[in-house]
Amino acid sequence: MNETENAAPTMLFVGGLHRSGTTLFASLMGTHPEISGFRHTGAPEDEGQHLQTVLPIDEHHGGPGRFAFAPDAYLTESSPYASVETARRLRAQWNRYWDLSKPILLEKSPPNLIRFRLLQELFPNSKFILMMRNPVSVTLSTRKWSPSLSHRDLVRHWLHAHKIAFEDARSLRYFMTVRYEDLMEDPERTMESVASFLDIPNAFATTQIAPFLDGRYAAQWSAEVDRAVLDDLRDAVADRGYTL
């Protein structure tokens, strides 16, 4: 065996609300020669939540735009799932889809952002990346899937999910945030930060990123949304670095 085979791989968990760029980001991460992610599994967006039968998936808690509000969806080290048996079963099911010769094993699922603490308890040396995107873009694109939810409902869900994620981040040993906008504007610099976080060379194929800015959503937002309905949420959104 070589040195890489002897070393225990690092598990890397990526989370972020639906339509926040997690799939694009995971695809880019998978271009690195030291990272193995899930590809061509047949599961929706190759998400790890659909490649296991141990933890509930987001659809069990209402799906996009709803799941973070479900009390049972929030999982920490105090959860009944926090056990050696849970970790064993998850690894056994996910191992079928990873290249176990790689030093970093990537799992991406939207609900991870409210279960990072549980995942750290299950896999203590793991690292965590939160993918974050403007709530305007997330709201408008999520409404295509959940048209019964109002713009206000979805902005509130965005705020609640990120409140949990950032509060939980205080308990994580290895955590970073990647903003979708930064990735689109300067993929090379953004992935340099990711490489530093993971302590690996910056060998990501950033040329595959086609810059896409969310300007088209601004016009749609202005046309659809009564801004007065969201006035009380503006300060909380600004605290996360965005505007409505």
CSV table of C-alpha atoms in Angstrom, one decimal:
chain,number,residue,atom,x,y,z
A,1,MET,CA,0.0,0.0,0.0
A,2,ASN,CA,1.1,3.6,-0.6
A,3,GLU,CA,0.9,6.4,1.9
A,4,THR,CA,-2.5,7.6,0.6
A,5,GLU,CA,-4.0,4.1,1.0
A,6,ASN,CA,-2.7,3.9,4.6
A,7,ALA,CA,-4.1,7.3,5.6
A,8,ALA,CA,-7.7,7.6,6.7
A,9,PRO,CA,-9.6,9.7,4.2
A,10,THR,CA,-11.2,13.0,5.2
A,11,MET,CA,-14.9,13.2,4.8
A,12,LEU,CA,-16.1,16.5,3.3
A,13,PHE,CA,-19.8,17.4,3.6
A,14,VAL,CA,-21.3,20.2,1.5
A,15,GLY,CA,-24.7,21.6,2.3
A,16,GLY,CA,-26.9,24.6,1.3
A,17,LEU,CA,-30.4,25.3,0.4
A,18,HIS,CA,-31.9,24.0,-2.9
A,19,ARG,CA,-31.0,26.3,-5.8
A,20,SER,CA,-27.9,27.6,-4.0
A,21,GLY,CA,-25.3,26.1,-6.3
A,22,THR,CA,-24.5,22.9,-4.4
A,23,THR,CA,-24.7,20.7,-7.4
A,24,LEU,CA,-22.4,22.9,-9.5
A,25,PHE,CA,-20.0,23.3,-6.6
A,26,ALA,CA,-19.9,19.5,-6.0
A,27,SER,CA,-19.2,18.9,-9.7
A,28,LEU,CA,-16.3,21.3,-9.7
A,29,MET,CA,-14.9,19.8,-6.5
A,30,GLY,CA,-15.0,16.4,-8.2
A,31,THR,CA,-12.5,17.6,-10.8
A,32,HIS,CA,-9.8,17.6,-8.2
A,33,PRO,CA,-7.5,14.5,-8.4
A,34,GLU,CA,-7.6,14.1,-4.6
A,35,ILE,CA,-11.4,14.2,-4.2
A,36,SER,CA,-14.0,11.6,-4.8
A,37,GLY,CA,-17.6,12.6,-5.0
A,38,PHE,CA,-20.7,10.9,-6.3
A,39,ARG,CA,-21.2,10.8,-10.0
A,40,HIS,CA,-23.6,9.0,-12.4
A,41,THR,CA,-25.3,7.3,-9.5
A,42,GLY,CA,-28.8,7.7,-10.9
A,43,ALA,CA,-29.9,9.5,-7.7
A,44,PRO,CA,-31.4,13.1,-8.0
A,45,GLU,CA,-28.4,15.4,-8.4
A,46,ASP,CA,-26.1,12.7,-7.1
A,47,GLU,CA,-27.0,13.7,-3.6
A,48,GLY,CA,-25.8,11.5,-0.8
A,49,GLN,CA,-29.1,11.8,1.0
A,50,HIS,CA,-30.6,9.6,-1.8
A,51,LEU,CA,-27.9,7.0,-1.6
A,52,GLN,CA,-28.6,5.9,1.9
A,53,THR,CA,-31.5,4.6,4.0
A,54,VAL,CA,-30.3,5.7,7.4
A,55,LEU,CA,-31.2,9.4,7.8
A,56,PRO,CA,-34.4,11.1,6.6
A,57,ILE,CA,-34.3,13.0,3.3
A,58,ASP,CA,-35.5,16.5,2.8
A,59,GLU,CA,-38.7,15.3,1.2
A,60,HIS,CA,-39.7,13.7,4.5
A,61,HIS,CA,-39.8,17.2,6.0
A,62,GLY,CA,-41.6,19.1,3.3
A,63,GLY,CA,-38.9,19.4,0.6
A,64,PRO,CA,-37.5,22.6,-0.9
A,65,GLY,CA,-38.5,25.8,0.9
A,66,ARG,CA,-40.0,23.9,3.9
A,67,PHE,CA,-37.6,21.4,5.4
A,68,ALA,CA,-35.6,23.7,7.7
A,69,PHE,CA,-38.8,24.6,9.5
A,70,ALA,CA,-39.5,21.0,10.5
A,71,PRO,CA,-38.1,20.4,14.1
A,72,ASP,CA,-37.3,16.8,13.3
A,73,ALA,CA,-35.1,17.8,10.4
A,74,TYR,CA,-32.6,19.6,12.6
A,75,LEU,CA,-30.1,17.0,13.7
A,76,THR,CA,-27.2,17.5,16.2
A,77,GLU,CA,-25.0,15.4,18.4
A,78,SER,CA,-28.0,15.0,20.7
A,79,SER,CA,-30.0,13.2,18.1
A,80,PRO,CA,-30.9,9.6,18.4
A,81,TYR,CA,-29.1,9.1,15.1
A,82,ALA,CA,-25.8,10.0,16.8
A,83,SER,CA,-24.5,6.5,17.2
A,84,VAL,CA,-21.6,4.3,16.1
A,85,GLU,CA,-24.2,2.1,14.2
A,86,THR,CA,-25.5,5.1,12.2
A,87,ALA,CA,-22.0,6.0,11.2
A,88,ARG,CA,-21.2,2.4,10.2
A,89,ARG,CA,-24.3,2.1,8.1
A,90,LEU,CA,-23.8,5.4,6.3
A,91,ARG,CA,-20.2,4.6,5.5
A,92,ALA,CA,-21.2,1.2,4.2
A,93,GLN,CA,-23.8,2.6,1.9
A,94,TRP,CA,-21.8,5.6,0.7
A,95,ASN,CA,-18.6,3.6,0.2
A,96,ARG,CA,-20.2,1.8,-2.8
A,97,TYR,CA,-20.1,5.1,-4.7
A,98,TRP,CA,-16.7,6.6,-3.7
A,99,ASP,CA,-13.3,5.9,-5.0
A,100,LEU,CA,-11.8,4.9,-1.6
A,101,SER,CA,-8.3,5.4,-2.8
A,102,LYS,CA,-8.8,9.2,-2.8
A,103,PRO,CA,-7.8,11.1,0.4
A,104,ILE,CA,-11.0,13.3,0.4
A,105,LEU,CA,-14.5,11.8,0.2
A,106,LEU,CA,-17.2,14.3,-0.7
A,107,GLU,CA,-20.9,14.0,0.1
A,108,LYS,CA,-23.4,16.8,-0.9
A,109,SER,CA,-27.0,17.2,0.1
A,110,PRO,CA,-29.0,20.3,0.8
A,111,PRO,CA,-30.2,19.4,4.3
A,112,ASN,CA,-26.7,19.0,5.5
A,113,LEU,CA,-26.7,22.6,6.4
A,114,ILE,CA,-28.9,21.8,9.4
A,115,ARG,CA,-27.2,18.6,10.3
A,116,PHE,CA,-23.5,19.5,10.2
A,117,ARG,CA,-23.3,18.9,14.0
A,118,LEU,CA,-24.6,15.4,13.7
A,119,LEU,CA,-22.3,14.6,10.9
A,120,GLN,CA,-19.3,15.8,12.9
A,121,GLU,CA,-20.4,13.6,15.8
A,122,LEU,CA,-20.6,10.6,13.4
A,123,PHE,CA,-17.4,11.4,11.6
A,124,PRO,CA,-15.2,13.5,14.0
A,125,ASN,CA,-12.5,14.6,11.5
A,126,SER,CA,-14.8,15.7,8.8
A,127,LYS,CA,-14.8,19.1,7.2
A,128,PHE,CA,-17.9,21.2,6.2
A,129,ILE,CA,-18.7,23.7,3.5
A,130,LEU,CA,-21.8,25.8,3.4
A,131,MET,CA,-22.9,26.9,-0.1
A,132,MET,CA,-24.8,30.2,0.1
A,133,ARG,CA,-26.6,32.2,-2.5
A,134,ASN,CA,-28.7,35.4,-2.7
A,135,PRO,CA,-32.2,34.8,-1.2
A,136,VAL,CA,-33.8,36.6,-4.1
A,137,SER,CA,-32.4,34.0,-6.6
A,138,VAL,CA,-33.1,31.1,-4.2
A,139,THR,CA,-36.6,32.2,-3.7
A,140,LEU,CA,-37.5,32.8,-7.3
A,141,SER,CA,-35.9,29.5,-8.5
A,142,THR,CA,-37.4,27.5,-5.6
A,143,ARG,CA,-40.9,28.8,-6.4
A,144,LYS,CA,-40.8,26.9,-9.6
A,145,TRP,CA,-40.8,23.7,-7.5
A,146,SER,CA,-43.0,24.9,-4.7
A,147,PRO,CA,-45.5,27.4,-6.2
A,148,SER,CA,-47.8,27.2,-3.2
A,149,LEU,CA,-45.1,29.0,-1.1
A,150,SER,CA,-45.0,32.8,-1.1
A,151,HIS,CA,-41.9,34.9,-1.6
A,152,ARG,CA,-42.1,35.8,2.1
A,153,ASP,CA,-42.4,32.1,3.0
A,154,LEU,CA,-39.2,31.3,1.1
A,155,VAL,CA,-37.2,34.3,2.4
A,156,ARG,CA,-38.1,33.3,5.9
A,157,HIS,CA,-37.0,29.7,5.2
A,158,TRP,CA,-33.7,31.0,3.8
A,159,LEU,CA,-33.2,33.1,7.0
A,160,HIS,CA,-34.1,30.3,9.3
A,161,ALA,CA,-31.9,27.7,7.6
A,162,HIS,CA,-28.9,29.9,7.6
A,163,LYS,CA,-29.5,31.0,11.2
A,164,ILE,CA,-29.2,27.4,12.2
A,165,ALA,CA,-26.2,26.8,10.0
A,166,PHE,CA,-24.2,29.7,11.3
A,167,GLU,CA,-25.1,29.1,14.9
A,168,ASP,CA,-24.0,25.4,14.5
A,169,ALA,CA,-20.8,26.4,12.8
A,170,ARG,CA,-19.5,27.6,16.2
A,171,SER,CA,-19.4,24.0,17.2
A,172,LEU,CA,-17.6,22.7,14.1
A,173,ARG,CA,-13.9,22.2,14.0
A,174,TYR,CA,-13.5,22.7,10.3
A,175,PHE,CA,-16.1,25.0,8.5
A,176,MET,CA,-16.1,27.5,5.7
A,177,THR,CA,-18.7,29.3,3.6
A,178,VAL,CA,-18.6,29.6,-0.2
A,179,ARG,CA,-20.8,32.2,-1.8
A,180,TYR,CA,-22.3,31.3,-5.2
A,181,GLU,CA,-21.7,34.9,-6.3
A,182,ASP,CA,-18.0,34.7,-5.5
A,183,LEU,CA,-17.7,31.4,-7.3
A,184,MET,CA,-19.3,32.9,-10.4
A,185,GLU,CA,-17.3,36.2,-10.3
A,186,ASP,CA,-13.9,34.7,-9.5
A,187,PRO,CA,-13.8,30.9,-9.6
A,188,GLU,CA,-10.0,30.7,-9.4
A,189,ARG,CA,-9.7,32.8,-6.3
A,190,THR,CA,-12.7,31.2,-4.6
A,191,MET,CA,-11.3,27.7,-5.2
A,192,GLU,CA,-7.9,28.8,-4.0
A,193,SER,CA,-9.6,29.4,-0.7
A,194,VAL,CA,-11.3,26.0,-0.8
A,195,ALA,CA,-8.0,24.3,-1.5
A,196,SER,CA,-6.3,26.1,1.4
A,197,PHE,CA,-9.2,25.0,3.7
A,198,LEU,CA,-8.7,21.4,2.6
A,199,ASP,CA,-4.9,21.6,2.7
A,200,ILE,CA,-4.5,20.5,-0.9
A,201,PRO,CA,-3.1,22.1,-4.1
A,202,ASN,CA,-5.5,24.2,-6.1
A,203,ALA,CA,-6.0,21.7,-9.0
A,204,PHE,CA,-9.7,22.4,-9.6
A,205,ALA,CA,-10.9,22.7,-13.3
A,206,THR,CA,-12.2,26.1,-12.8
A,207,THR,CA,-12.4,26.7,-16.6
A,208,GLN,CA,-15.5,24.6,-16.6
A,209,ILE,CA,-17.3,27.4,-14.7
A,210,ALA,CA,-19.4,29.5,-17.1
A,211,PRO,CA,-20.0,32.8,-15.2
A,212,PHE,CA,-23.7,33.3,-14.6
A,213,LEU,CA,-24.8,36.3,-12.7
A,214,ASP,CA,-28.3,36.7,-11.3
A,215,GLY,CA,-29.2,40.0,-12.9
A,216,ARG,CA,-32.3,38.4,-14.6
A,217,TYR,CA,-33.8,37.6,-11.3
A,218,ALA,CA,-33.6,41.3,-10.2
A,219,ALA,CA,-36.1,42.3,-12.9
A,220,GLN,CA,-38.4,39.4,-12.1
A,221,TRP,CA,-38.2,40.2,-8.4
A,222,SER,CA,-39.2,43.8,-9.0
A,223,ALA,CA,-42.1,42.8,-11.1
A,224,GLU,CA,-43.5,40.1,-8.8
A,225,VAL,CA,-42.8,41.2,-5.2
A,226,ASP,CA,-44.6,43.8,-3.1
A,227,ARG,CA,-41.5,45.1,-1.2
A,228,ALA,CA,-43.6,46.3,1.7
A,229,VAL,CA,-44.4,42.6,2.5
A,230,LEU,CA,-40.7,41.9,3.1
A,231,ASP,CA,-39.7,45.1,4.9
A,232,ASP,CA,-39.3,43.4,8.3
A,233,LEU,CA,-36.9,40.9,6.9
A,234,ARG,CA,-34.5,43.2,5.2
A,235,ASP,CA,-32.2,43.8,8.2
A,236,ALA,CA,-31.9,40.0,8.9
A,237,VAL,CA,-31.0,39.4,5.2
A,238,ALA,CA,-28.5,42.3,5.3
A,239,ASP,CA,-26.8,40.7,8.3
A,240,ARG,CA,-26.0,37.7,6.0
A,241,GLY,CA,-24.5,40.1,3.5
A,242,TYR,CA,-27.3,40.3,1.0
A,243,THR,CA,-30.1,42.7,0.1
A,244,LEU,CA,-33.7,42.2,-1.0
